[in-house]
Amino acid sequence: MFSPSEALVFPPPGGPEIVTVIGRTYSNAAEQKIILRSSATTPGQNYIKAEFFGPQKSEDTGGDALRFTGFRTSSLSREIRSEFPGLNIAMTASYLQNSYGAFSYAAGSGRGTDVCLYGWQDIRSPENMRQDFRNLGRIKVRLRLCEPNASVEHLLSVMYNYTITGAYASPGWNPYGTPQRVNEGLGRPGNPVYPLKTNDVPMRPGGEVTATVPPVRRTVAVSAPPRAEVQQPLPPVSQVSIPAPIIAGPQGQPSGMVPERTRPSASQQPSQQMFIPSPSCPAGSGGSGCGQP
């Protein structure tokens, strides 16, 4: 048993929390099982398991050797069935990669509302770098994690952001390979470097990522959304030309109706004088005093 501070692999900042560490040494490797805190109802423990293959101390060379089998589909299927008996945990076909290289995983639904993930990674330098007793060693990592009401993306953030702190005190042990060269434009004028937005770097601690994941089957009744009523378009209305009313104007001539907003006021209308014959004057007579203006 080791304290959480002696773990060779740490989960990302923010959790899950390390409860305890169980370790064992072999003649060719050191193994740790970092137990993580769990609130899931699915039987089993949440953990990160790490196997470091490298030169052991002299007192460990006479012990048992840890067999390295690699990650094959058949062996992984057996591990998944052993960790999640009776549950539908399916492997993904997606290619994923974190800071240490490529990894893969299986995910599915656990007991109740739990979502479970089983991830694995083999960290080893490329073959062309393992020359002259340099860049040797190997690390195998497994993650078993179940959380209630969690998304697969949230569980994957642990695989993206865990940190390896253990190493062998040997100059030839380096499973990560030769570091890449620094960008030649770094520090030179004419090569601006801009800050990245948070969403530009996927799977930051506590972040989410959109990835192709196997479907998670849940026995939850989901009511169908109400159907939207589609209104049928109204038939076109035929246009009928209605003539404007006719109003008799001066001298009995027809005149069009003037709209209210353009009709002149009474003060602006020209006064019209009409000749009305006086009953005292004979018809057809003229002159002043007989109704002439």
Coordinates of C-alpha atoms in Angstrom, one line a residue:
M1 CA 0.0 0.0 0.0
F2 CA 1.2 3.5 -0.9
S3 CA -0.1 6.9 -0.1
P4 CA -1.8 8.9 -2.9
S5 CA 1.3 11.2 -3.2
E6 CA 3.3 8.1 -4.2
A7 CA 1.2 7.3 -7.3
L8 CA 3.1 6.9 -10.5
V9 CA 0.2 8.2 -12.5
F10 CA -2.1 11.1 -11.5
P11 CA -5.6 11.8 -12.8
P12 CA -6.2 15.3 -14.2
P13 CA -6.8 18.3 -12.0
G14 CA -10.3 18.3 -10.6
G15 CA -10.6 14.6 -10.2
P16 CA -11.4 11.9 -9.8
E17 CA -9.7 11.8 -6.4
I18 CA -7.1 9.1 -5.5
V19 CA -8.2 7.0 -2.6
T20 CA -5.2 4.7 -2.2
V21 CA -2.5 3.1 -4.2
I22 CA -1.7 -0.7 -4.4
G23 CA 1.8 -1.5 -5.8
R24 CA 3.9 -4.6 -6.6
T25 CA 7.3 -5.1 -8.0
Y26 CA 8.5 -7.7 -10.5
S27 CA 11.9 -8.7 -11.8
N28 CA 11.2 -6.7 -15.0
A29 CA 8.5 -4.2 -14.1
A30 CA 6.7 -2.2 -11.4
E31 CA 3.0 -2.2 -11.2
Q32 CA 0.5 0.2 -9.5
K33 CA -3.2 0.2 -9.2
I34 CA -4.4 3.7 -8.3
I35 CA -7.9 3.4 -6.8
L36 CA -10.1 6.4 -7.6
R37 CA -13.1 7.6 -5.6
S38 CA -16.5 6.4 -7.0
S39 CA -20.1 7.3 -6.5
A40 CA -21.4 4.8 -9.1
T41 CA -23.7 1.9 -8.4
T42 CA -22.1 -0.5 -10.9
P43 CA -20.1 -3.2 -9.0
G44 CA -16.3 -2.8 -9.2
Q45 CA -13.7 -0.1 -8.5
N46 CA -12.6 2.9 -10.5
Y47 CA -8.9 2.8 -11.1
I48 CA -5.9 3.7 -13.2
K49 CA -3.5 0.7 -13.6
A50 CA 0.0 1.4 -14.8
E51 CA 2.8 -1.2 -15.6
F52 CA 6.3 0.2 -16.0
F53 CA 8.7 -2.1 -17.8
G54 CA 12.4 -1.3 -17.2
P55 CA 15.5 -2.1 -15.2
Q56 CA 14.6 -3.1 -11.7
K57 CA 16.7 -3.0 -8.5
S58 CA 19.0 -5.9 -7.8
E59 CA 16.8 -7.2 -5.0
D60 CA 13.9 -7.6 -7.4
T61 CA 15.7 -9.4 -10.2
G62 CA 15.1 -12.8 -8.6
G63 CA 11.3 -12.4 -8.4
D64 CA 8.6 -13.2 -10.8
A65 CA 8.5 -11.5 -14.2
L66 CA 5.5 -9.6 -15.4
R67 CA 4.4 -10.9 -18.7
F68 CA 3.7 -8.4 -21.4
T69 CA 1.0 -9.4 -23.8
G70 CA 0.2 -6.2 -25.6
F71 CA -3.3 -5.1 -26.4
R72 CA -5.1 -7.5 -28.7
T73 CA -8.8 -7.6 -29.4
S74 CA -9.2 -11.0 -27.8
S75 CA -7.4 -10.1 -24.6
L76 CA -9.2 -6.8 -24.3
S77 CA -12.6 -8.5 -24.7
R78 CA -11.7 -10.8 -21.8
E79 CA -10.7 -7.8 -19.7
I80 CA -13.8 -5.9 -20.5
R81 CA -16.1 -8.9 -19.7
S82 CA -14.2 -9.4 -16.4
E83 CA -14.5 -5.8 -15.4
F84 CA -18.1 -5.4 -16.5
P85 CA -19.9 -8.7 -16.3
G86 CA -23.3 -8.8 -17.9
L87 CA -23.1 -5.2 -19.2
N88 CA -23.1 -4.0 -22.7
I89 CA -19.6 -2.3 -23.1
A90 CA -18.7 -1.9 -26.7
M91 CA -15.3 -1.0 -28.2
T92 CA -15.0 2.1 -30.4
A93 CA -13.4 2.2 -33.8
S94 CA -12.3 5.8 -33.4
Y95 CA -8.6 6.8 -33.4
L96 CA -7.7 9.0 -30.4
Q97 CA -4.5 10.4 -29.2
N98 CA -3.3 12.2 -26.1
S99 CA 0.1 13.7 -25.2
Y100 CA 1.6 10.2 -24.8
G101 CA 0.4 8.8 -28.1
A102 CA -2.6 6.8 -29.4
F103 CA -5.1 5.1 -27.2
S104 CA -8.5 3.5 -27.5
Y105 CA -11.5 2.7 -25.3
A106 CA -14.8 0.9 -24.8
A107 CA -17.9 2.5 -23.3
G108 CA -21.5 1.7 -22.5
S109 CA -24.2 1.9 -19.8
G110 CA -23.7 0.5 -16.3
R111 CA -26.2 -0.1 -13.5
G112 CA -28.9 2.5 -13.1
T113 CA -27.8 5.8 -14.7
D114 CA -24.1 4.9 -14.7
V115 CA -22.0 5.4 -17.8
C116 CA -18.8 3.3 -17.8
L117 CA -15.5 3.5 -19.8
Y118 CA -12.6 1.2 -20.1
G119 CA -9.5 2.8 -21.8
W120 CA -6.1 1.4 -22.6
Q121 CA -2.8 2.8 -23.9
D122 CA 0.6 1.3 -24.8
I123 CA 3.4 3.9 -24.5
R124 CA 6.6 3.0 -26.3
S125 CA 9.1 4.9 -28.4
P126 CA 9.2 4.2 -32.2
E127 CA 11.3 1.2 -33.3
N128 CA 13.8 3.4 -35.2
M129 CA 14.6 5.3 -32.0
R130 CA 15.3 2.2 -29.9
Q131 CA 19.0 1.9 -30.9
D132 CA 22.2 1.8 -29.0
F133 CA 20.3 1.0 -25.7
R134 CA 18.5 4.3 -25.9
N135 CA 14.8 5.1 -25.7
L136 CA 14.0 1.8 -24.1
G137 CA 11.2 0.8 -21.8
R138 CA 7.5 0.6 -22.0
I139 CA 4.4 1.7 -20.0
K140 CA 0.9 0.1 -20.2
V141 CA -2.0 2.1 -18.9
R142 CA -5.6 1.0 -18.3
L143 CA -8.5 3.1 -17.0
R144 CA -11.7 1.7 -15.5
L145 CA -14.2 4.5 -14.7
C146 CA -18.0 4.6 -14.0
E147 CA -19.9 7.7 -13.0
P148 CA -23.7 8.3 -12.7
N149 CA -25.3 10.7 -15.2
A150 CA -22.0 11.3 -17.0
S151 CA -21.2 11.6 -20.7
V152 CA -18.6 9.5 -22.5
E153 CA -16.8 12.7 -23.4
H154 CA -16.5 13.6 -19.7
L155 CA -15.0 10.2 -18.9
L156 CA -12.6 10.4 -21.8
S157 CA -11.1 13.6 -20.4
V158 CA -9.4 11.4 -17.8
M159 CA -7.6 9.5 -20.6
Y160 CA -6.7 12.8 -22.3
N161 CA -5.3 14.5 -19.3
Y162 CA -3.7 12.0 -16.9
T163 CA 0.0 12.6 -16.0
I164 CA 2.8 10.1 -15.6
T165 CA 5.2 11.0 -12.8
G166 CA 7.1 7.8 -12.4
A167 CA 10.4 6.9 -14.2
Y168 CA 13.4 4.6 -13.9
A169 CA 16.7 6.2 -12.9
S170 CA 18.4 4.9 -16.1
P171 CA 19.7 6.9 -19.0
G172 CA 18.5 4.4 -21.5
W173 CA 14.9 4.2 -20.2
N174 CA 12.7 6.6 -22.2
P175 CA 9.5 5.1 -23.6
Y176 CA 8.5 8.5 -25.0
G177 CA 11.2 8.6 -27.7
T178 CA 13.4 11.5 -28.8
P179 CA 11.7 14.9 -28.2
Q180 CA 10.6 16.8 -31.3
R181 CA 12.6 19.7 -32.4
V182 CA 11.5 23.2 -31.4
N183 CA 9.8 25.1 -34.2
E184 CA 12.5 27.1 -36.0
G185 CA 10.3 30.1 -36.2
L186 CA 9.9 30.3 -32.4
G187 CA 11.5 33.5 -31.1
R188 CA 12.2 34.9 -34.6
P189 CA 10.7 38.2 -35.9
G190 CA 8.0 37.8 -38.5
N191 CA 6.6 34.6 -36.9
P192 CA 3.7 35.7 -34.7
V193 CA 2.2 33.3 -32.2
Y194 CA -1.4 33.8 -31.2
P195 CA -3.2 32.5 -28.1
L196 CA -5.6 29.6 -28.5
K197 CA -9.2 29.7 -27.4
T198 CA -10.3 27.2 -24.8
N199 CA -12.4 25.3 -27.4
D200 CA -9.4 25.1 -29.8
V201 CA -7.7 22.5 -27.6
P202 CA -10.0 19.5 -27.1
M203 CA -10.4 17.7 -23.8
R204 CA -8.9 20.2 -21.4
P205 CA -9.5 19.1 -17.8
G206 CA -13.2 19.3 -17.2
G207 CA -13.9 20.1 -20.9
E208 CA -15.9 18.2 -23.5
V209 CA -15.1 17.0 -27.0
T210 CA -17.2 15.8 -29.9
A211 CA -16.1 12.3 -30.8
T212 CA -17.5 9.3 -32.4
V213 CA -18.5 7.0 -29.6
P214 CA -20.5 3.8 -29.4
P215 CA -24.2 4.2 -28.6
V216 CA -25.1 3.9 -25.0
R217 CA -28.3 1.9 -24.4
R218 CA -30.5 3.1 -21.6
T219 CA -33.9 1.8 -20.5
V220 CA -35.4 5.2 -20.1
A221 CA -38.8 6.0 -21.5
V222 CA -38.6 9.1 -23.6
S223 CA -41.8 10.8 -24.6
A224 CA -42.0 11.9 -28.3
P225 CA -42.0 15.6 -28.8
P226 CA -45.4 17.1 -29.9
R227 CA -45.9 17.3 -33.6
A228 CA -45.8 20.8 -35.0
E229 CA -49.0 21.8 -36.8
V230 CA -48.3 22.9 -40.3
Q231 CA -50.7 25.5 -41.6
Q232 CA -51.8 25.0 -45.2
P233 CA -51.4 28.1 -47.3
L234 CA -54.7 29.9 -48.1
P235 CA -55.9 29.8 -51.7
P236 CA -55.1 32.9 -53.6
V237 CA -57.8 35.6 -53.5
S238 CA -58.8 36.9 -56.9
Q239 CA -58.5 40.7 -57.2
V240 CA -61.6 42.6 -58.3
S241 CA -61.3 46.1 -59.7
I242 CA -63.8 48.3 -58.0
P243 CA -64.3 51.7 -59.7
A244 CA -64.2 54.8 -57.5
P245 CA -67.6 56.5 -56.9
I246 CA -68.6 59.3 -59.1
I247 CA -69.5 62.7 -57.6
A248 CA -71.1 65.5 -59.6
G249 CA -68.8 68.4 -59.7
P250 CA -69.4 72.0 -60.9
Q251 CA -71.5 72.5 -63.9
G252 CA -72.9 69.0 -63.5
Q253 CA -69.6 67.4 -64.7
P254 CA -68.5 64.2 -63.0
S255 CA -65.6 64.5 -60.6
G256 CA -63.5 61.7 -58.9
M257 CA -63.6 61.3 -55.1
V258 CA -60.7 63.0 -53.4
P259 CA -59.2 61.0 -50.5
E260 CA -59.6 62.5 -47.0
R261 CA -55.9 63.1 -46.6
T262 CA -55.7 65.1 -49.9
R263 CA -59.1 66.7 -49.9
P264 CA -58.7 70.5 -49.6
S265 CA -60.3 72.2 -46.6
A266 CA -63.3 74.4 -46.8
S267 CA -61.2 77.6 -46.6
Q268 CA -59.1 76.4 -49.5
Q269 CA -62.0 75.4 -51.8
P270 CA -62.9 78.1 -54.4
S271 CA -66.3 79.6 -53.9
Q272 CA -68.7 78.9 -56.7
Q273 CA -71.5 81.3 -57.7
M274 CA -74.6 79.9 -59.2
F275 CA -77.3 82.0 -61.0
I276 CA -80.7 81.6 -59.4
P277 CA -83.5 83.4 -61.2
S278 CA -85.8 85.6 -59.1
P279 CA -89.4 84.8 -59.1
S280 CA -90.2 88.6 -59.6
C281 CA -88.4 88.8 -62.9
P282 CA -89.7 87.3 -66.0
A283 CA -87.9 84.3 -67.4
G284 CA -85.2 85.3 -69.8
S285 CA -84.9 88.9 -68.7
G286 CA -81.6 90.3 -67.5
G287 CA -80.3 93.5 -65.9
S288 CA -79.6 94.5 -62.4
G289 CA -82.0 93.7 -59.7
C290 CA -83.2 90.5 -61.4
G291 CA -80.9 88.0 -59.8
Q292 CA -77.8 89.0 -61.9
P293 CA -74.7 89.2 -59.8

